[in-house]
XYZ file of C-alpha atoms in Angstrom:
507
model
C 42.703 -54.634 -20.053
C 42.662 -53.770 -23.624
C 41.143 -50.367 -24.993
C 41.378 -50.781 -28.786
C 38.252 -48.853 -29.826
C 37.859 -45.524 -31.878
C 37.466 -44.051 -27.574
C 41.248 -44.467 -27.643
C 44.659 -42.523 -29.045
C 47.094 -44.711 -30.066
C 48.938 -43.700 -26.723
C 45.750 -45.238 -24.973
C 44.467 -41.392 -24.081
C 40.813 -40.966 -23.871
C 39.435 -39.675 -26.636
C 37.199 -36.245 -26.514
C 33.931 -36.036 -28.166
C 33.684 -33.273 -30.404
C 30.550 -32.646 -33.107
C 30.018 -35.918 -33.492
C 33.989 -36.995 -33.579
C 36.090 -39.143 -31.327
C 39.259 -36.804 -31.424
C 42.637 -37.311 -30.139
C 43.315 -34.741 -27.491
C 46.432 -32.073 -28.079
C 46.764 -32.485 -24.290
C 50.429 -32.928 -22.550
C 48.890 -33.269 -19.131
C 47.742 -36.984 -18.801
C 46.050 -38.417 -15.330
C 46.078 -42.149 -14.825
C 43.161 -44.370 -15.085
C 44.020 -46.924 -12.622
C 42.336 -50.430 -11.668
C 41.677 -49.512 -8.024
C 42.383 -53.645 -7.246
C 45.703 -54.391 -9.110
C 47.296 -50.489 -9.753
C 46.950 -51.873 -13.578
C 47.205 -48.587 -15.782
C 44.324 -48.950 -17.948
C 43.989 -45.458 -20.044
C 44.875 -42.369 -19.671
C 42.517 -39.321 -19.325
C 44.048 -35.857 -20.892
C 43.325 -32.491 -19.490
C 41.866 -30.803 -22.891
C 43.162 -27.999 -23.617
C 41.450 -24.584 -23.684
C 40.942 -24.353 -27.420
C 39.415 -28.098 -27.101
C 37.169 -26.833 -24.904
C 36.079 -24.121 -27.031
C 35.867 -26.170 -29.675
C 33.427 -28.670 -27.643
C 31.247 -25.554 -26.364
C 31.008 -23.840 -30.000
C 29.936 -27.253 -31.824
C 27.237 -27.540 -28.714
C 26.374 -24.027 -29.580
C 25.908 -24.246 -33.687
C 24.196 -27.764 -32.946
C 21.331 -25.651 -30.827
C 20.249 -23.880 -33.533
C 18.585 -26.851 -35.318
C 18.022 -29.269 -32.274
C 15.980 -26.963 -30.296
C 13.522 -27.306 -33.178
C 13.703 -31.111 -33.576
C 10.211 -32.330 -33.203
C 9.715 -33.961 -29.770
C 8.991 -37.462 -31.217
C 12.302 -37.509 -32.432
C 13.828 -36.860 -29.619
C 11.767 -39.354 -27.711
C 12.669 -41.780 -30.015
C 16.560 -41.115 -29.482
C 16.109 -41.706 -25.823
C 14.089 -45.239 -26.944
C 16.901 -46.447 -28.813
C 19.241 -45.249 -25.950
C 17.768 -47.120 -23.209
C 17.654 -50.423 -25.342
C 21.333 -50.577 -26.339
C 22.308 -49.882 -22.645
C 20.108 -53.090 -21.882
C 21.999 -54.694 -24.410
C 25.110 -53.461 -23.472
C 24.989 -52.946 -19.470
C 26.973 -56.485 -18.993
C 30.147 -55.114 -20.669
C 30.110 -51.866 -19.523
C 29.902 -52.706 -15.851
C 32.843 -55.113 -16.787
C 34.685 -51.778 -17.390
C 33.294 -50.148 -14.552
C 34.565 -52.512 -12.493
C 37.757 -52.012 -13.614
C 38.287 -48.765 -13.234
C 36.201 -47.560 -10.579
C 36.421 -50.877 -7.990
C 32.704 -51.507 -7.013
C 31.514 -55.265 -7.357
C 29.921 -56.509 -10.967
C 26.465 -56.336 -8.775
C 27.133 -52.714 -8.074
C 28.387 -51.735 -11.090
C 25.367 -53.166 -13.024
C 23.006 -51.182 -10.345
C 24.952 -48.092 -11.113
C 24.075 -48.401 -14.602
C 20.812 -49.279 -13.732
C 19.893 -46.342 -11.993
C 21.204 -44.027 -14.383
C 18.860 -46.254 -16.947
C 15.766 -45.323 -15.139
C 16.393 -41.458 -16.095
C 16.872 -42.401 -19.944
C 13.448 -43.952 -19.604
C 12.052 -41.183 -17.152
C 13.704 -38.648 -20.252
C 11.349 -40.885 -23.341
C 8.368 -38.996 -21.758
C 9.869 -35.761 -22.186
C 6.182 -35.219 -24.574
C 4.298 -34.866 -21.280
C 7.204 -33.969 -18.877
C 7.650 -30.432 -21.293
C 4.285 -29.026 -21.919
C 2.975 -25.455 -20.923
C -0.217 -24.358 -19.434
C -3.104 -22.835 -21.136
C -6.223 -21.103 -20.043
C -8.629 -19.917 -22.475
C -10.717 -16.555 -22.192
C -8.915 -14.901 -19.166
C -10.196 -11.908 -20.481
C -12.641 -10.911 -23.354
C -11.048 -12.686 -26.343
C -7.841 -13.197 -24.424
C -5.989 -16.916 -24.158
C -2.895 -17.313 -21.807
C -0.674 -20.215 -22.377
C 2.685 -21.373 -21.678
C 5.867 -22.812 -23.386
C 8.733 -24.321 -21.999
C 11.779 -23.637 -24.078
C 15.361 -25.329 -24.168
C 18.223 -22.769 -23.229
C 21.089 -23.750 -24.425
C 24.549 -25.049 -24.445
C 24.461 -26.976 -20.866
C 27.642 -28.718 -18.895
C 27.902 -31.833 -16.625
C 30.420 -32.148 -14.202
C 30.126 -35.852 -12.918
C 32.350 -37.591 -10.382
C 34.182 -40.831 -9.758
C 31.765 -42.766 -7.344
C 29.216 -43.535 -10.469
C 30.261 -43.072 -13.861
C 27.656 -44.508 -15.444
C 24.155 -43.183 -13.110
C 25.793 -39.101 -12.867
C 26.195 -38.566 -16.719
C 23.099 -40.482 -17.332
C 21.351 -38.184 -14.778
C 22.384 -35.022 -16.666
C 22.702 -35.701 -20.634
C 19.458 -37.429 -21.357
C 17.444 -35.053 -19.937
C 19.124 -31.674 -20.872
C 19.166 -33.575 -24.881
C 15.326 -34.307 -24.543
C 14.448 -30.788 -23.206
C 15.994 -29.622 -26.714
C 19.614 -28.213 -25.197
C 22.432 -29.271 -26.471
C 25.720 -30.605 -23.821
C 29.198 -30.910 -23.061
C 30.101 -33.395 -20.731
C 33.488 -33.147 -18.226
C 33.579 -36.801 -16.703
C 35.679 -37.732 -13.406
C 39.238 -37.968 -15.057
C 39.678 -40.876 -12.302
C 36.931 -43.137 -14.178
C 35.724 -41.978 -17.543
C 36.059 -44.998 -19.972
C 32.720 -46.821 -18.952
C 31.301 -43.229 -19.152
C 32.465 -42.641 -22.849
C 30.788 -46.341 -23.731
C 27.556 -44.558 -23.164
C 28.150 -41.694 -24.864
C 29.307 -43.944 -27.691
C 25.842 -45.406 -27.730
C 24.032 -41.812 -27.056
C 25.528 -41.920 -30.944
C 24.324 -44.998 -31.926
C 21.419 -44.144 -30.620
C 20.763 -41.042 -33.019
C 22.179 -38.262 -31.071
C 23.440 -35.553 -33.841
C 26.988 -34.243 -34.215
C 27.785 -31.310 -31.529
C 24.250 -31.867 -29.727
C 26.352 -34.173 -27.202
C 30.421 -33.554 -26.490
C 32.674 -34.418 -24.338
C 35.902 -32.855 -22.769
C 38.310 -34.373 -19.687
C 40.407 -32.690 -17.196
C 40.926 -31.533 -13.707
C 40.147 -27.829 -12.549
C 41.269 -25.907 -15.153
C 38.757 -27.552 -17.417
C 35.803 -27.002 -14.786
C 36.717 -23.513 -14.574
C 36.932 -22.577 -18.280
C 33.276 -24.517 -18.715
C 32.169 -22.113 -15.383
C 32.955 -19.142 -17.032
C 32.586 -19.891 -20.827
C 30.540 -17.037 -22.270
C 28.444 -19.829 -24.717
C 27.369 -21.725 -21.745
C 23.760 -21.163 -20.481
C 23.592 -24.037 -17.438
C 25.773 -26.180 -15.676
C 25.067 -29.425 -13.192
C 27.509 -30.732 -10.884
C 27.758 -33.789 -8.607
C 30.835 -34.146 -6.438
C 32.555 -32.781 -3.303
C 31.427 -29.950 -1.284
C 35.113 -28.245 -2.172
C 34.704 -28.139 -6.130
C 30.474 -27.728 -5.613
C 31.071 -24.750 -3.861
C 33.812 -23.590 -6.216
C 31.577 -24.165 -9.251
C 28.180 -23.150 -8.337
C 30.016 -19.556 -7.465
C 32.092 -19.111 -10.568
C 29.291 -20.220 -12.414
C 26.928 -18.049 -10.571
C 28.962 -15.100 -11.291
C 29.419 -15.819 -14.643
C 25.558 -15.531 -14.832
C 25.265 -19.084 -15.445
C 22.144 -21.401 -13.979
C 23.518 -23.914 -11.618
C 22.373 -26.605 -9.741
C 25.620 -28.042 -7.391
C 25.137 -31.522 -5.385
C 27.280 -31.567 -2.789
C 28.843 -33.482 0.400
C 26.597 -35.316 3.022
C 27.017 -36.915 6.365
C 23.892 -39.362 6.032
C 22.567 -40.712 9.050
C 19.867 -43.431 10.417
C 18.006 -43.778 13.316
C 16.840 -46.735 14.894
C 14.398 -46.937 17.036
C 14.025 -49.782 19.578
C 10.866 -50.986 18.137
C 12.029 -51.845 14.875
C 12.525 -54.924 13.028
C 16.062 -55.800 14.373
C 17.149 -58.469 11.529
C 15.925 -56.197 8.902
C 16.947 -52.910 10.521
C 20.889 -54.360 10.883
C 20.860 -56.023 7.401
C 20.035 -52.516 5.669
C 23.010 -50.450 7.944
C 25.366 -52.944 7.146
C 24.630 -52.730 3.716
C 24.291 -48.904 3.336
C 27.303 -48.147 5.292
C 29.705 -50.711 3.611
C 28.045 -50.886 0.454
C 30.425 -49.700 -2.899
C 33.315 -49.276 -0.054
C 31.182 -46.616 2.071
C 31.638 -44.181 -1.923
C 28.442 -42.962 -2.412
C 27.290 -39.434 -1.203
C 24.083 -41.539 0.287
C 25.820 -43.843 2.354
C 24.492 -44.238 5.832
C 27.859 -42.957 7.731
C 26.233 -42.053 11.150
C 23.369 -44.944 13.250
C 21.990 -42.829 15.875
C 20.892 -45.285 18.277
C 17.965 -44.490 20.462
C 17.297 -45.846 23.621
C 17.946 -49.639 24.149
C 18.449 -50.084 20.343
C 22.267 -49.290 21.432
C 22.253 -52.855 22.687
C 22.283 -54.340 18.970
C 25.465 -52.456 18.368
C 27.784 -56.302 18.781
C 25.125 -58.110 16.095
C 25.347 -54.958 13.828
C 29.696 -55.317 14.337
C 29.230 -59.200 13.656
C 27.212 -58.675 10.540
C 29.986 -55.982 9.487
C 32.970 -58.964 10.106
C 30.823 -61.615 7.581
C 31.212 -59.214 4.849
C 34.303 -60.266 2.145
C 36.400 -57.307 0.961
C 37.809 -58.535 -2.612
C 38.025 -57.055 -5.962
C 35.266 -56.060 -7.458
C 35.472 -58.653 -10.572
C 35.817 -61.628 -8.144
C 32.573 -63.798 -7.266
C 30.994 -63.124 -3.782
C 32.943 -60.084 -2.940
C 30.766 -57.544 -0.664
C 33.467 -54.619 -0.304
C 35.761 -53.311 -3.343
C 38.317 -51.354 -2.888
C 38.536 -47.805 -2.547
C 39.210 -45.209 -5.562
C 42.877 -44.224 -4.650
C 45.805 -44.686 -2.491
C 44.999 -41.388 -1.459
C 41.778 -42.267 -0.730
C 42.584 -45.075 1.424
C 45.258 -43.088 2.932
C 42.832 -40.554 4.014
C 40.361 -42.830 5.332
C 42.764 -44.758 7.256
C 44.672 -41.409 8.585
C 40.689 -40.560 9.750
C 39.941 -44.289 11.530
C 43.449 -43.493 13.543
C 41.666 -40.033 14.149
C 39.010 -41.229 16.117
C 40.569 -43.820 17.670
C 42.590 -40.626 18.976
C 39.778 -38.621 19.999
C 38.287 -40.929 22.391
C 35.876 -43.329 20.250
C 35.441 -47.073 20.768
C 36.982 -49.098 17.915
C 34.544 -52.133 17.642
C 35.519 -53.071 14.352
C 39.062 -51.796 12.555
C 39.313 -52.428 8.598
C 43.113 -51.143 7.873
C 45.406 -53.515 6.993
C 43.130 -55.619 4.895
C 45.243 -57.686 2.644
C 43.872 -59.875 -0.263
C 45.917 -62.774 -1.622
C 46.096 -61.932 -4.877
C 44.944 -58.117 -4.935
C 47.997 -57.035 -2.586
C 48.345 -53.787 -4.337
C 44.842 -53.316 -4.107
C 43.456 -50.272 -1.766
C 41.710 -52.224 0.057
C 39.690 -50.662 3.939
C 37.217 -53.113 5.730
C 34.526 -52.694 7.308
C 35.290 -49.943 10.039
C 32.812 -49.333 13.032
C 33.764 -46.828 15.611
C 30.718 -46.857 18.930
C 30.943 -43.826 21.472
C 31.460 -41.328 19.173
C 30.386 -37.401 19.670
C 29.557 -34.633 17.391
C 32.428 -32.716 17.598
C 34.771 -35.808 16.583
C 36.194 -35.596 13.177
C 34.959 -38.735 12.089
C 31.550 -36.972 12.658
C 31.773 -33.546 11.469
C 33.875 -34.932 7.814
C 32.940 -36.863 4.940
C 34.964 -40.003 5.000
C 33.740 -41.270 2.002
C 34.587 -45.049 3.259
C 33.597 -47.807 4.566
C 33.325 -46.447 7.759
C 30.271 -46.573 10.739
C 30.160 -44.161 13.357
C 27.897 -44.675 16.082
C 26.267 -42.381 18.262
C 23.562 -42.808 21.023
C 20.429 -40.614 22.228
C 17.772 -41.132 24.476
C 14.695 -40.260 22.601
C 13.353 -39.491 19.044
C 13.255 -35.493 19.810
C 16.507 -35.850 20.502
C 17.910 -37.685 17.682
C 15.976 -35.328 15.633
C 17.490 -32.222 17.572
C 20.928 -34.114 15.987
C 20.346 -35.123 12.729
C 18.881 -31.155 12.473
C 22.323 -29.979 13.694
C 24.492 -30.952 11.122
C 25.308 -28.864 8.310
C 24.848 -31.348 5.977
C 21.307 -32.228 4.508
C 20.892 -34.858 1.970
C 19.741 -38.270 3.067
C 18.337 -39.839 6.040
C 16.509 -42.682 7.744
C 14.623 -43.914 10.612
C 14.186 -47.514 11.213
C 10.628 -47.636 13.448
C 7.391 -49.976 13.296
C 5.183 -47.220 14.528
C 3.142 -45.313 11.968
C 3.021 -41.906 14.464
C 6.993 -41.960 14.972
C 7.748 -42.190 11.238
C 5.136 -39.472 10.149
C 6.715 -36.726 12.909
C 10.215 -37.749 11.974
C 9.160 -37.288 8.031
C 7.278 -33.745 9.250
C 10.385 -32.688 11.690
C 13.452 -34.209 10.028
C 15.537 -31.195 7.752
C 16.804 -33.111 5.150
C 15.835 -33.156 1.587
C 15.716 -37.257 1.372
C 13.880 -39.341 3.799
C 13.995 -43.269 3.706
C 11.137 -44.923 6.668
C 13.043 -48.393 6.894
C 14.491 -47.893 3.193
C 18.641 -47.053 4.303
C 19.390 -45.119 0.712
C 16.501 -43.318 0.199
C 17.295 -42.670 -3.375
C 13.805 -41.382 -4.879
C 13.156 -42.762 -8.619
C 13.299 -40.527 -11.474
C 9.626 -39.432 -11.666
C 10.285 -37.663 -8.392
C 13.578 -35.159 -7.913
C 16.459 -35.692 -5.751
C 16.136 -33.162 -3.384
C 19.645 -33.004 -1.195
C 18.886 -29.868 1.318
C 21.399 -27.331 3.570
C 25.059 -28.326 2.936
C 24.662 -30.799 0.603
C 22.670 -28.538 -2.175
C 23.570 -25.566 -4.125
C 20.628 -24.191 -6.207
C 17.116 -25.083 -6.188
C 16.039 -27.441 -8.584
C 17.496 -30.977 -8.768
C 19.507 -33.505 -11.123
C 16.467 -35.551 -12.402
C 12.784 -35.483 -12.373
C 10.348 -32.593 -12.676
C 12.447 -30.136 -11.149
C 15.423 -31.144 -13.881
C 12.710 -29.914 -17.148
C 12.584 -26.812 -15.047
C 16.116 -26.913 -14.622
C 16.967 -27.178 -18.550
C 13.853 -24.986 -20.026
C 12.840 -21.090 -19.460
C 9.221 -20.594 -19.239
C 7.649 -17.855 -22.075
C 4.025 -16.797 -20.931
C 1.892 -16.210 -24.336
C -0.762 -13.317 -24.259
C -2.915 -13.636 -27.436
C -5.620 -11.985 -28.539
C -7.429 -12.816 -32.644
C -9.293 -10.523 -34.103
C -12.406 -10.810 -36.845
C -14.164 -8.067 -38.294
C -16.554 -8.534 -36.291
C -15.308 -7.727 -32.867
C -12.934 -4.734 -33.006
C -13.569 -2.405 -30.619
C -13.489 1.413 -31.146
C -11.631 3.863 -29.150
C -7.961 3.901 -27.807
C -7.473 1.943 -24.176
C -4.915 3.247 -22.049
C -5.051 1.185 -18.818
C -3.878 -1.919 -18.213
C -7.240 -3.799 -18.287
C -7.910 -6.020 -21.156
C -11.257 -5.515 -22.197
């Protein structure tokens, strides 16, 4: 694949974004950007350096000071040219996605997609950011409210969707009126830095958007850089943790999406074509990589019975790469990563669970260095298996059994982890006490990825969330503006008072 654009070094690094320049990184530490399908070396991402991270943070930083006072129109109308060019480009960029991150052209497409709906959700940031007011709350006394940017803000985005992540996080902190610095999964970030490249286009100013790769040591130099006011994260429960801590005690708002062990519960009343159609294709969907997969089917009752259809449907799906018409399964990010899911499938196997459907060994003519796991469905599984209690992050099934609704509840509420979940029913009274009971912060009633749009928040709960305001929606302008609460009081002539009050009345 050829990278020939000004987002390249002549040594095919990545370039960082810094006030308003593509730059050349001073970096000797290089990490691969691989084609998950072929091993094909496509770019290179550099771990800036600790000056180049300064650098980004102190252009964000002298940008503030004249983009928190850019009129709102203007910004809206950034964000309007921003969400037509990646119309106009979303074709080639999920091309590149493809590439480097393995998910079909489909996927790829509905990755960008998704992360399209919060540049649109951010061009009514006029409404989204106005105070309160309430006139005459005492004599000749108006309260109102004003929601203010705050500052230099950082995204930490990871491999599983390059495009939606960073499109979650820039377009709204920008409209708010903060300027950002963006740290990109070094595994994936070329398809990432084609949207920033339009951000540009679009009318984003020099230093009000920047962008810096790297592992760790970048993170942790943006966690505790004294210039930085706020910083979101989306990744692994590991680095969340990590950052929303070093963060926190570098006095730094944070909001940390985490891990998730998603599950959905069927009910025996529900639509069974429909019901098996939506687990297959949550489970095995982008290779089992997204952090809403549906990993766990709690089966209640005789539903358990539909477990050899659901295994069937699982066998029809065609692992290929990504690029290649009619695939259904990519291949996974890594080696490692398909070393680690296939070192978990032998895990369970191990411990005792049945082994309906195995996916290692998958070899595509063509693709053979590919890292390629099928579709993997383990029955008889408990909650103390590993395959229960870890992320696998795969395409990977596990099935477990209960006799009644309370009960799955009682399980779903059991597991640390608290970010999606599902339950497949035709009754009305079923789905409104699971919605009621349920402790998890996304609910899908026969939708599998209950994803909410952007005019509502993601709201991941327990284990899988770190601070209390999420990645898009209303609770994001809360997330990226301090309230100030305006007292005011005008006087005329006319009606000032006499005498000296010394209580706290307002009369």
């Amino acid at each position: 694949m050829s990278t020939t654009s000004s987002l390249y070094d002549a040594h095919q690094a990545v370039r960082l974004l810094i006030n308003g320049e593509f730059v050349a990184s001073n970096a000797t530490e290089r990490h691969p950007i691989t084609n998950p399908a072929t091993q094909e070396v496509l770019a290179y991402a550099p771990c800036a350096t600790a000056a180049e991270v300064d650098a980004a943070v102190a252009a964000a930083k002298a940008a503030f000071q004249s983009w928190r006072n850019t009129p709102i129109a203007v910004r809206m109308r950034i964000m309007l040219r921003l969400q037509t060019l990646i119309r106009h480009n979303l074709p080639r960029i999920a091309s590149i996605l493809t590439a480097e991150q393995g998910k079909t052209l489909a996927d790829a497409e509905g990755d960008i997609i998704r992360g399209l709906e919060v540049v649109e959700h951010a061009c009514s940031i006029g409404t989204l950011q106005m105070g309160e007011f309430a006139e005459n709350v005492a004599g000749g006394v108006d309260t109102y409210t004003l929601r203010q940017p705050i500052g230099v803000c950082v995204g930490i985005t990871p491999f599983n969707f390059p495009a939606m992540i960073p499109l979650w996080m820039f377009p709204m902190a920008i409209a708010c009126g903060n300027t950002f610095v963006l740290k990109p999964s070094e595994q994936d970030p070329m398809s990432t830095m084609e949207l920033v490249q339009l951000a540009l286009e679009a009318g984003v100013p020099p230093g009000v958007l920047n962008v810096v790769h790297g592992g760790r040591s970048v993170v942790d130099a943006l966690c505790t850089h004294p210039d930085v006011a706020a910083i979101s994260f989306v990744g692994s429960t590991a680095v969340g943790t990590h950052v929303y801590n070093l963060g926190s005690q570098h006095g730094k708002r944070v909001q940390s999406m985490m891990g998730a062990k998603n599950h959905a519960v069927v009910l025996p009343d529900a639509n069974k074509t429909q019901t098996l159609n939506a687990l297959a294709g949550a489970a095995f969907g982008a290779a089992g990589q997204r952090c809403m997969a549906a990993s766990v089917a709690v089966f209640v009752g005789d539903s358990k019975d539909w477990l050899p259809e659901l295994v069937e449907r699982a066998k029809s799906l065609k692992v290929n790469a990504g690029a290649e018409d009619g695939t259904d399964i990519g291949p996974v990010i890594s080696k490692a990563a398909q070393r680690r899911i296939e070192e978990l499938i032998a895990t369970g196997a191990d411990e005792g669970a049945r082994l309906l459907l195995d996916g290692r060994g998958v070899r595509v003519p063509g693709y053979e260095a590919g890292n390629f796991v099928g579709p993997t469905v383990f029955a008889g599984v408990n909650t103390k298996m590993r395959i229960y209690t870890e992320e696998i992050f795969g395409p990977v099934l596990v099935c477990l059994e209960a006799d009644t609704l309370t009960d799955a509840i009682a399980l779903v509420n059991a597991n640390p982890f608290g970010n999606g979940v599902a339950l497949f029913t035709q009754s009305g009274a079923a789905a409104r006490r699971f919605q009621s009971e349920i402790d998890v912060g996304q609910v899908g009633i026969n939708v599998p990825i209950p994803v909410p749009v952007p005019f509502f928040s993601f709201t991941g709960s327990r284990g899988s969330k770190l601070g209390d305001l999420g990645p898009y929606g209303k609770q994001v302008v809360q997330f990226y503006t301090q309230t100030k609460t305006v007292t005011a009081r005008w006087f005329d002539d006319a009606t000032v008072s006499s005498g000296v009050n010394t209580t706290i009345n307002l009369r």
